[in-house]
């Protein structure tokens, strides 16, 4: 990043939409998430910094937030483009006592929390593309990367990384992904013509408070109660999809989600496939 980029970044940040950690902390209500927040103006990846902090011993529920990622990571080894001063890059560090088998549920919790926050802060209608892409009008606005470290089947930590395109302008979306990616600002402009920047602090506060609520629900009653909320945003029932499951490509019709968060796919007259993880092509 050159001098000019840095200057324009600072200008943009001071433009009413800077991330205010004091404001965020003041508004967090739940017992688990955000007691400690680590903010850096620039990081390689908030997930990487979160992992390093976790190894150093930071507490369960700590959160890492940054305004710019130089090496933002997406799922399946993809790059998560992370320009500065306009989006959300955040990682939640969890050190739970539950079994690694149920850890994938944290992605479901994060997806519902992000969708709820969009509804609370904007007038947009998010949908969830299984398992964890948040879409507005069929384009991706947010993604979640959950990473876990275990030893002898005991969880050392789970890092739930959330990336959200908030005030990204259309011209700043790379050509190759213009058809599939969007931001809250772009979609808000479409529905009400407003180009007022969306408040990232409010979104972060809302995501963290929702995550706290669903985490408590998950610990006391399991994933199935959270899935009731997930279903509200799950717009895929009945859709014909193709999905890459490891090295095979499977076609089928989406029937639903089971109690562990797996996708249920009708692949033939009497055949049902349960998909635990995979990449969907609509
Ligand atoms: C996806 O591929 O959909 C997941 C994208 C996850 C991006 C977020 S941004 C904050 C955190 N840090 C990263 O490097 N990745 C996640």
mmCIF file of C-alpha atoms and ligand atoms in Angstrom:
data_model
loop_
_atom_site.group_PDB
_atom_site.id
_atom_site.type_symbol
_atom_site.label_atom_id
_atom_site.label_comp_id
_atom_site.label_asym_id
_atom_site.label_seq_id
_atom_site.Cartn_x
_atom_site.Cartn_y
_atom_site.Cartn_z
ATOM 1 C CA UNK A 1 0.000 0.000 0.000
ATOM 2 C CA UNK A 2 1.487 3.378 -1.014
ATOM 3 C CA UNK A 3 1.373 6.760 0.772
ATOM 4 C CA UNK A 4 -1.633 7.906 -1.264
ATOM 5 C CA UNK A 5 -3.588 4.732 -0.575
ATOM 6 C CA UNK A 6 -2.885 5.158 3.119
ATOM 7 C CA UNK A 7 -4.040 8.775 3.033
ATOM 8 C CA UNK A 8 -7.242 7.957 1.213
ATOM 9 C CA UNK A 9 -7.807 5.046 3.583
ATOM 10 C CA UNK A 10 -7.495 7.384 6.605
ATOM 11 C CA UNK A 11 -9.822 9.910 4.982
ATOM 12 C CA UNK A 12 -12.376 7.224 4.278
ATOM 13 C CA UNK A 13 -12.157 5.867 7.805
ATOM 14 C CA UNK A 14 -12.582 9.279 9.400
ATOM 15 C CA UNK A 15 -15.597 9.758 7.183
ATOM 16 C CA UNK A 16 -18.289 8.816 9.723
ATOM 17 C CA UNK A 17 -17.766 5.150 9.215
ATOM 18 C CA UNK A 18 -14.755 4.374 11.318
ATOM 19 C CA UNK A 19 -14.744 1.316 13.559
ATOM 20 C CA UNK A 20 -15.246 2.439 17.147
ATOM 21 C CA UNK A 21 -14.244 -0.318 19.559
ATOM 22 C CA UNK A 22 -15.407 1.670 22.600
ATOM 23 C CA UNK A 23 -18.882 2.041 21.070
ATOM 24 C CA UNK A 24 -18.955 -1.662 20.174
ATOM 25 C CA UNK A 25 -17.916 -2.840 23.659
ATOM 26 C CA UNK A 26 -20.442 -0.552 25.316
ATOM 27 C CA UNK A 27 -23.289 -2.150 23.404
ATOM 28 C CA UNK A 28 -22.461 -5.826 23.816
ATOM 29 C CA UNK A 29 -25.024 -7.469 26.046
ATOM 30 C CA UNK A 30 -24.309 -11.196 26.238
ATOM 31 C CA UNK A 31 -22.286 -13.250 28.687
ATOM 32 C CA UNK A 32 -19.861 -14.883 26.238
ATOM 33 C CA UNK A 33 -18.771 -12.823 23.267
ATOM 34 C CA UNK A 34 -16.625 -9.681 23.061
ATOM 35 C CA UNK A 35 -15.446 -9.205 26.634
ATOM 36 C CA UNK A 36 -12.049 -8.704 24.992
ATOM 37 C CA UNK A 37 -11.782 -7.077 21.586
ATOM 38 C CA UNK A 38 -8.478 -6.807 19.714
ATOM 39 C CA UNK A 39 -8.455 -4.172 16.978
ATOM 40 C CA UNK A 40 -5.731 -3.678 14.362
ATOM 41 C CA UNK A 41 -5.945 -1.201 11.494
ATOM 42 C CA UNK A 42 -4.236 -3.703 9.213
ATOM 43 C CA UNK A 43 -3.628 -7.459 9.512
ATOM 44 C CA UNK A 44 -2.709 -10.395 7.284
ATOM 45 C CA UNK A 45 -5.966 -12.095 8.235
ATOM 46 C CA UNK A 46 -8.085 -11.716 11.371
ATOM 47 C CA UNK A 47 -8.367 -15.530 11.495
ATOM 48 C CA UNK A 48 -4.578 -15.850 11.542
ATOM 49 C CA UNK A 49 -4.185 -13.198 14.261
ATOM 50 C CA UNK A 50 -7.021 -14.824 16.245
ATOM 51 C CA UNK A 51 -5.230 -18.180 16.074
ATOM 52 C CA UNK A 52 -1.972 -16.593 17.289
ATOM 53 C CA UNK A 53 -3.755 -14.820 20.153
ATOM 54 C CA UNK A 54 -5.563 -18.001 21.099
ATOM 55 C CA UNK A 55 -2.299 -19.932 21.329
ATOM 56 C CA UNK A 56 -0.991 -17.142 23.599
ATOM 57 C CA UNK A 57 -3.946 -17.784 25.897
ATOM 58 C CA UNK A 58 -6.637 -15.167 25.213
ATOM 59 C CA UNK A 59 -10.035 -15.901 26.682
ATOM 60 C CA UNK A 60 -13.052 -17.704 25.227
ATOM 61 C CA UNK A 61 -15.244 -15.221 23.359
ATOM 62 C CA UNK A 62 -12.449 -12.792 22.451
ATOM 63 C CA UNK A 63 -12.922 -11.005 19.144
ATOM 64 C CA UNK A 64 -10.413 -9.733 16.565
ATOM 65 C CA UNK A 65 -11.476 -6.918 14.245
ATOM 66 C CA UNK A 66 -9.536 -5.184 11.486
ATOM 67 C CA UNK A 67 -10.161 -2.560 8.845
ATOM 68 C CA UNK A 68 -7.951 -4.102 6.200
ATOM 69 C CA UNK A 69 -6.639 -7.599 5.465
ATOM 70 C CA UNK A 70 -3.582 -8.108 3.300
ATOM 71 C CA UNK A 71 -4.079 -11.865 3.079
ATOM 72 C CA UNK A 72 -7.789 -12.403 3.704
ATOM 73 C CA UNK A 73 -8.682 -16.070 3.368
ATOM 74 C CA UNK A 74 -11.880 -17.621 2.030
ATOM 75 C CA UNK A 75 -13.089 -21.218 2.055
ATOM 76 C CA UNK A 76 -11.346 -23.900 0.010
ATOM 77 C CA UNK A 77 -8.073 -21.968 -0.180
ATOM 78 C CA UNK A 78 -9.644 -19.005 -1.988
ATOM 79 C CA UNK A 79 -8.594 -15.402 -1.433
ATOM 80 C CA UNK A 80 -11.063 -13.120 0.382
ATOM 81 C CA UNK A 81 -10.575 -9.679 -1.142
ATOM 82 C CA UNK A 82 -10.382 -7.241 1.779
ATOM 83 C CA UNK A 83 -10.075 -3.559 0.823
ATOM 84 C CA UNK A 84 -9.699 -1.060 3.631
ATOM 85 C CA UNK A 85 -12.127 1.302 5.332
ATOM 86 C CA UNK A 86 -15.394 -0.109 4.024
ATOM 87 C CA UNK A 87 -16.090 -3.696 5.103
ATOM 88 C CA UNK A 88 -16.132 -5.964 8.146
ATOM 89 C CA UNK A 89 -13.320 -8.438 8.865
ATOM 90 C CA UNK A 90 -13.811 -10.088 12.224
ATOM 91 C CA UNK A 91 -12.950 -13.353 13.985
ATOM 92 C CA UNK A 92 -14.506 -14.818 17.131
ATOM 93 C CA UNK A 93 -12.313 -17.072 19.291
ATOM 94 C CA UNK A 94 -14.140 -19.908 21.028
ATOM 95 C CA UNK A 95 -12.658 -22.346 23.532
ATOM 96 C CA UNK A 96 -15.612 -24.617 24.228
ATOM 97 C CA UNK A 97 -15.914 -27.875 26.105
ATOM 98 C CA UNK A 98 -18.128 -29.621 23.524
ATOM 99 C CA UNK A 99 -16.968 -32.327 21.116
ATOM 100 C CA UNK A 100 -15.267 -31.440 17.781
ATOM 101 C CA UNK A 101 -18.069 -33.310 15.983
ATOM 102 C CA UNK A 102 -20.564 -30.563 16.685
ATOM 103 C CA UNK A 103 -18.165 -27.671 16.036
ATOM 104 C CA UNK A 104 -19.352 -27.184 12.452
ATOM 105 C CA UNK A 105 -22.561 -25.883 14.015
ATOM 106 C CA UNK A 106 -20.676 -22.648 14.793
ATOM 107 C CA UNK A 107 -20.813 -21.806 11.090
ATOM 108 C CA UNK A 108 -24.592 -22.134 11.188
ATOM 109 C CA UNK A 109 -24.738 -19.855 14.262
ATOM 110 C CA UNK A 110 -22.581 -17.256 12.505
ATOM 111 C CA UNK A 111 -24.659 -17.369 9.310
ATOM 112 C CA UNK A 112 -27.937 -16.734 11.174
ATOM 113 C CA UNK A 113 -26.297 -13.996 13.259
ATOM 114 C CA UNK A 114 -25.089 -12.193 10.129
ATOM 115 C CA UNK A 115 -28.489 -12.517 8.435
ATOM 116 C CA UNK A 116 -30.280 -11.245 11.575
ATOM 117 C CA UNK A 117 -27.892 -8.278 11.797
ATOM 118 C CA UNK A 118 -28.570 -7.314 8.167
ATOM 119 C CA UNK A 119 -32.309 -7.343 8.888
ATOM 120 C CA UNK A 120 -31.814 -5.296 12.066
ATOM 121 C CA UNK A 121 -29.584 -2.608 10.550
ATOM 122 C CA UNK A 122 -30.773 -2.343 6.923
ATOM 123 C CA UNK A 123 -34.010 -2.847 5.022
ATOM 124 C CA UNK A 124 -32.532 -5.680 2.960
ATOM 125 C CA UNK A 125 -33.730 -9.293 2.836
ATOM 126 C CA UNK A 126 -30.810 -11.715 3.219
ATOM 127 C CA UNK A 127 -30.872 -15.378 2.271
ATOM 128 C CA UNK A 128 -28.474 -18.126 3.322
ATOM 129 C CA UNK A 129 -26.883 -20.385 0.716
ATOM 130 C CA UNK A 130 -25.910 -23.545 2.569
ATOM 131 C CA UNK A 131 -23.871 -23.723 4.625
ATOM 132 C CA UNK A 132 -22.619 -20.201 5.150
ATOM 133 C CA UNK A 133 -22.884 -17.754 2.281
ATOM 134 C CA UNK A 134 -25.148 -14.789 2.913
ATOM 135 C CA UNK A 135 -26.783 -13.533 -0.259
ATOM 136 C CA UNK A 136 -28.827 -10.494 -1.183
ATOM 137 C CA UNK A 137 -30.761 -10.880 -4.406
ATOM 138 C CA UNK A 138 -28.688 -13.992 -5.259
ATOM 139 C CA UNK A 139 -25.312 -12.247 -4.862
ATOM 140 C CA UNK A 140 -22.872 -12.912 -2.014
ATOM 141 C CA UNK A 141 -22.498 -10.192 0.586
ATOM 142 C CA UNK A 142 -20.885 -12.149 3.406
ATOM 143 C CA UNK A 143 -18.936 -15.365 3.983
ATOM 144 C CA UNK A 144 -17.787 -17.346 6.998
ATOM 145 C CA UNK A 145 -14.576 -19.297 7.479
ATOM 146 C CA UNK A 146 -14.565 -21.558 10.540
ATOM 147 C CA UNK A 147 -11.248 -23.109 11.538
ATOM 148 C CA UNK A 148 -10.608 -25.478 14.428
ATOM 149 C CA UNK A 149 -7.606 -26.837 16.270
ATOM 150 C CA UNK A 150 -7.912 -30.055 18.299
ATOM 151 C CA UNK A 151 -5.649 -32.275 20.317
ATOM 152 C CA UNK A 152 -6.639 -35.836 21.239
ATOM 153 C CA UNK A 153 -10.208 -35.087 20.167
ATOM 154 C CA UNK A 154 -10.374 -32.065 22.492
ATOM 155 C CA UNK A 155 -10.993 -28.630 21.022
ATOM 156 C CA UNK A 156 -8.164 -26.149 21.642
ATOM 157 C CA UNK A 157 -10.004 -23.405 19.830
ATOM 158 C CA UNK A 158 -12.514 -22.638 17.107
ATOM 159 C CA UNK A 159 -12.022 -19.451 15.084
ATOM 160 C CA UNK A 160 -15.171 -18.167 13.411
ATOM 161 C CA UNK A 161 -14.120 -15.641 10.745
ATOM 162 C CA UNK A 162 -16.766 -13.352 9.307
ATOM 163 C CA UNK A 163 -16.255 -11.191 6.231
ATOM 164 C CA UNK A 164 -18.956 -8.787 5.092
ATOM 165 C CA UNK A 165 -19.048 -6.363 2.175
ATOM 166 C CA UNK A 166 -20.677 -3.313 3.715
ATOM 167 C CA UNK A 167 -19.839 -0.004 2.013
ATOM 168 C CA UNK A 168 -17.926 -1.430 -0.925
ATOM 169 C CA UNK A 169 -18.758 0.467 -4.135
ATOM 170 C CA UNK A 170 -19.705 -1.352 -7.346
ATOM 171 C CA UNK A 171 -16.627 0.026 -9.148
ATOM 172 C CA UNK A 172 -14.396 -1.537 -6.482
ATOM 173 C CA UNK A 173 -15.666 -5.081 -7.038
ATOM 174 C CA UNK A 174 -13.216 -7.054 -9.184
ATOM 175 C CA UNK A 175 -14.421 -7.737 -12.728
ATOM 176 C CA UNK A 176 -14.277 -11.501 -12.352
ATOM 177 C CA UNK A 177 -16.781 -11.548 -9.464
ATOM 178 C CA UNK A 178 -19.156 -8.685 -10.378
ATOM 179 C CA UNK A 179 -21.919 -11.188 -11.242
ATOM 180 C CA UNK A 180 -21.727 -13.039 -7.957
ATOM 181 C CA UNK A 181 -20.643 -10.491 -5.319
ATOM 182 C CA UNK A 182 -22.278 -7.396 -3.897
ATOM 183 C CA UNK A 183 -22.305 -5.143 -0.827
ATOM 184 C CA UNK A 184 -24.999 -3.849 1.539
ATOM 185 C CA UNK A 185 -24.491 -0.342 0.143
ATOM 186 C CA UNK A 186 -24.913 -1.438 -3.479
ATOM 187 C CA UNK A 187 -28.100 -3.360 -2.648
ATOM 188 C CA UNK A 188 -29.503 -0.520 -0.510
ATOM 189 C CA UNK A 189 -28.962 1.897 -3.391
ATOM 190 C CA UNK A 190 -30.962 -0.451 -5.623
ATOM 191 C CA UNK A 191 -33.989 -0.546 -3.353
ATOM 192 C CA UNK A 192 -34.160 2.990 -1.955
ATOM 193 C CA UNK A 193 -31.635 5.005 -3.945
ATOM 194 C CA UNK A 194 -29.788 5.893 -0.736
ATOM 195 C CA UNK A 195 -26.005 6.260 -0.863
ATOM 196 C CA UNK A 196 -25.682 6.912 2.870
ATOM 197 C CA UNK A 197 -22.905 4.772 4.293
ATOM 198 C CA UNK A 198 -24.082 1.870 6.429
ATOM 199 C CA UNK A 199 -22.854 1.979 10.021
ATOM 200 C CA UNK A 200 -20.340 -0.827 10.501
ATOM 201 C CA UNK A 201 -20.337 -0.458 14.307
ATOM 202 C CA UNK A 202 -24.070 -1.169 14.444
ATOM 203 C CA UNK A 203 -23.596 -4.243 12.252
ATOM 204 C CA UNK A 204 -20.703 -5.562 14.347
ATOM 205 C CA UNK A 205 -22.654 -4.997 17.587
ATOM 206 C CA UNK A 206 -25.685 -6.748 16.170
ATOM 207 C CA UNK A 207 -23.705 -9.735 14.810
ATOM 208 C CA UNK A 208 -21.896 -10.236 18.140
ATOM 209 C CA UNK A 209 -25.050 -9.898 20.255
ATOM 210 C CA UNK A 210 -26.910 -12.352 18.005
ATOM 211 C CA UNK A 211 -23.999 -14.788 18.041
ATOM 212 C CA UNK A 212 -23.986 -14.628 21.825
ATOM 213 C CA UNK A 213 -27.720 -15.394 21.930
ATOM 214 C CA UNK A 214 -27.427 -18.365 19.537
ATOM 215 C CA UNK A 215 -24.287 -19.657 21.286
ATOM 216 C CA UNK A 216 -26.167 -19.768 24.585
ATOM 217 C CA UNK A 217 -29.077 -21.510 22.852
ATOM 218 C CA UNK A 218 -26.678 -24.018 21.254
ATOM 219 C CA UNK A 219 -25.028 -24.806 24.612
ATOM 220 C CA UNK A 220 -28.325 -25.296 26.408
ATOM 221 C CA UNK A 221 -30.518 -26.988 23.778
ATOM 222 C CA UNK A 222 -28.295 -27.968 20.837
ATOM 223 C CA UNK A 223 -28.154 -26.999 17.188
ATOM 224 C CA UNK A 224 -31.738 -27.936 16.302
ATOM 225 C CA UNK A 225 -33.176 -24.911 18.123
ATOM 226 C CA UNK A 226 -30.820 -22.563 16.239
ATOM 227 C CA UNK A 227 -31.736 -24.265 12.962
ATOM 228 C CA UNK A 228 -35.308 -22.994 13.350
ATOM 229 C CA UNK A 229 -33.910 -19.482 12.922
ATOM 230 C CA UNK A 230 -31.575 -20.566 10.107
ATOM 231 C CA UNK A 231 -34.560 -21.974 8.162
ATOM 232 C CA UNK A 232 -36.098 -18.478 7.932
ATOM 233 C CA UNK A 233 -33.280 -17.448 5.601
ATOM 234 C CA UNK A 234 -32.737 -20.752 3.854
ATOM 235 C CA UNK A 235 -34.038 -20.108 0.365
ATOM 236 C CA UNK A 236 -32.973 -23.347 -1.279
ATOM 237 C CA UNK A 237 -35.782 -25.850 -0.687
ATOM 238 C CA UNK A 238 -36.872 -27.420 -3.983
ATOM 239 C CA UNK A 239 -33.926 -25.996 -5.951
ATOM 240 C CA UNK A 240 -31.989 -28.230 -8.344
ATOM 241 C CA UNK A 241 -28.315 -27.905 -7.526
ATOM 242 C CA UNK A 242 -24.935 -29.407 -8.274
ATOM 243 C CA UNK A 243 -22.486 -29.858 -5.477
ATOM 244 C CA UNK A 244 -18.828 -30.831 -5.311
ATOM 245 C CA UNK A 245 -18.330 -33.335 -2.517
ATOM 246 C CA UNK A 246 -14.585 -33.950 -2.265
ATOM 247 C CA UNK A 247 -13.746 -35.344 -5.733
ATOM 248 C CA UNK A 248 -17.260 -36.118 -7.001
ATOM 249 C CA UNK A 249 -19.956 -33.872 -8.410
ATOM 250 C CA UNK A 250 -23.519 -34.707 -7.336
ATOM 251 C CA UNK A 251 -26.787 -33.369 -8.784
ATOM 252 C CA UNK A 252 -30.016 -33.256 -6.864
ATOM 253 C CA UNK A 253 -32.956 -31.378 -5.440
ATOM 254 C CA UNK A 254 -32.614 -29.693 -2.043
ATOM 255 C CA UNK A 255 -35.054 -31.249 0.431
ATOM 256 C CA UNK A 256 -33.903 -29.581 3.666
ATOM 257 C CA UNK A 257 -31.358 -29.474 6.471
ATOM 258 C CA UNK A 258 -31.079 -32.195 9.119
ATOM 259 C CA UNK A 259 -30.728 -31.650 12.869
ATOM 260 C CA UNK A 260 -26.906 -31.529 12.613
ATOM 261 C CA UNK A 261 -26.904 -28.930 9.832
ATOM 262 C CA UNK A 262 -26.217 -31.373 6.955
ATOM 263 C CA UNK A 263 -27.833 -30.660 3.578
ATOM 264 C CA UNK A 264 -30.419 -33.229 2.442
ATOM 265 C CA UNK A 265 -30.396 -33.803 -1.289
ATOM 266 C CA UNK A 266 -32.806 -35.944 -3.339
ATOM 267 C CA UNK A 267 -30.504 -37.527 -5.916
ATOM 268 C CA UNK A 268 -32.907 -40.101 -7.415
ATOM 269 C CA UNK A 269 -36.463 -41.451 -7.141
ATOM 270 C CA UNK A 270 -35.849 -43.030 -3.742
ATOM 271 C CA UNK A 271 -32.391 -41.762 -2.991
ATOM 272 C CA UNK A 272 -31.486 -39.209 -0.388
ATOM 273 C CA UNK A 273 -27.907 -37.996 0.121
ATOM 274 C CA UNK A 274 -26.792 -36.308 3.324
ATOM 275 C CA UNK A 275 -24.053 -33.755 2.581
ATOM 276 C CA UNK A 276 -21.887 -32.649 5.496
ATOM 277 C CA UNK A 277 -19.660 -30.303 3.504
ATOM 278 C CA UNK A 278 -19.311 -29.287 -0.107
ATOM 279 C CA UNK A 279 -19.381 -26.410 -2.565
ATOM 280 C CA UNK A 280 -22.763 -25.699 -4.166
ATOM 281 C CA UNK A 281 -23.273 -24.599 -7.774
ATOM 282 C CA UNK A 282 -26.786 -23.247 -8.344
HETATM 283 C C1 LIG B 1 -15.868 -17.605 2.248
HETATM 284 O O1 LIG B 1 -15.091 -18.088 1.417
HETATM 285 O O2 LIG B 1 -17.047 -17.406 1.988
HETATM 286 C C2 LIG B 1 -15.392 -17.273 3.620
HETATM 287 C C3 LIG B 1 -14.854 -15.887 3.716
HETATM 288 C C4 LIG B 1 -14.397 -15.524 5.102
HETATM 289 C C5 LIG B 1 -13.691 -14.190 5.159
HETATM 290 C C6 LIG B 1 -13.402 -13.763 6.563
HETATM 291 S S1 LIG B 1 -12.876 -12.089 6.670
HETATM 292 C C7 LIG B 1 -12.467 -12.305 8.337
HETATM 293 C C8 LIG B 1 -11.798 -13.658 8.447
HETATM 294 N N1 LIG B 1 -10.403 -13.561 8.131
HETATM 295 C C9 LIG B 1 -10.087 -14.207 7.012
HETATM 296 O O3 LIG B 1 -8.943 -14.263 6.515
HETATM 297 N N2 LIG B 1 -11.164 -14.794 6.496
HETATM 298 C C10 LIG B 1 -12.338 -14.544 7.313
#
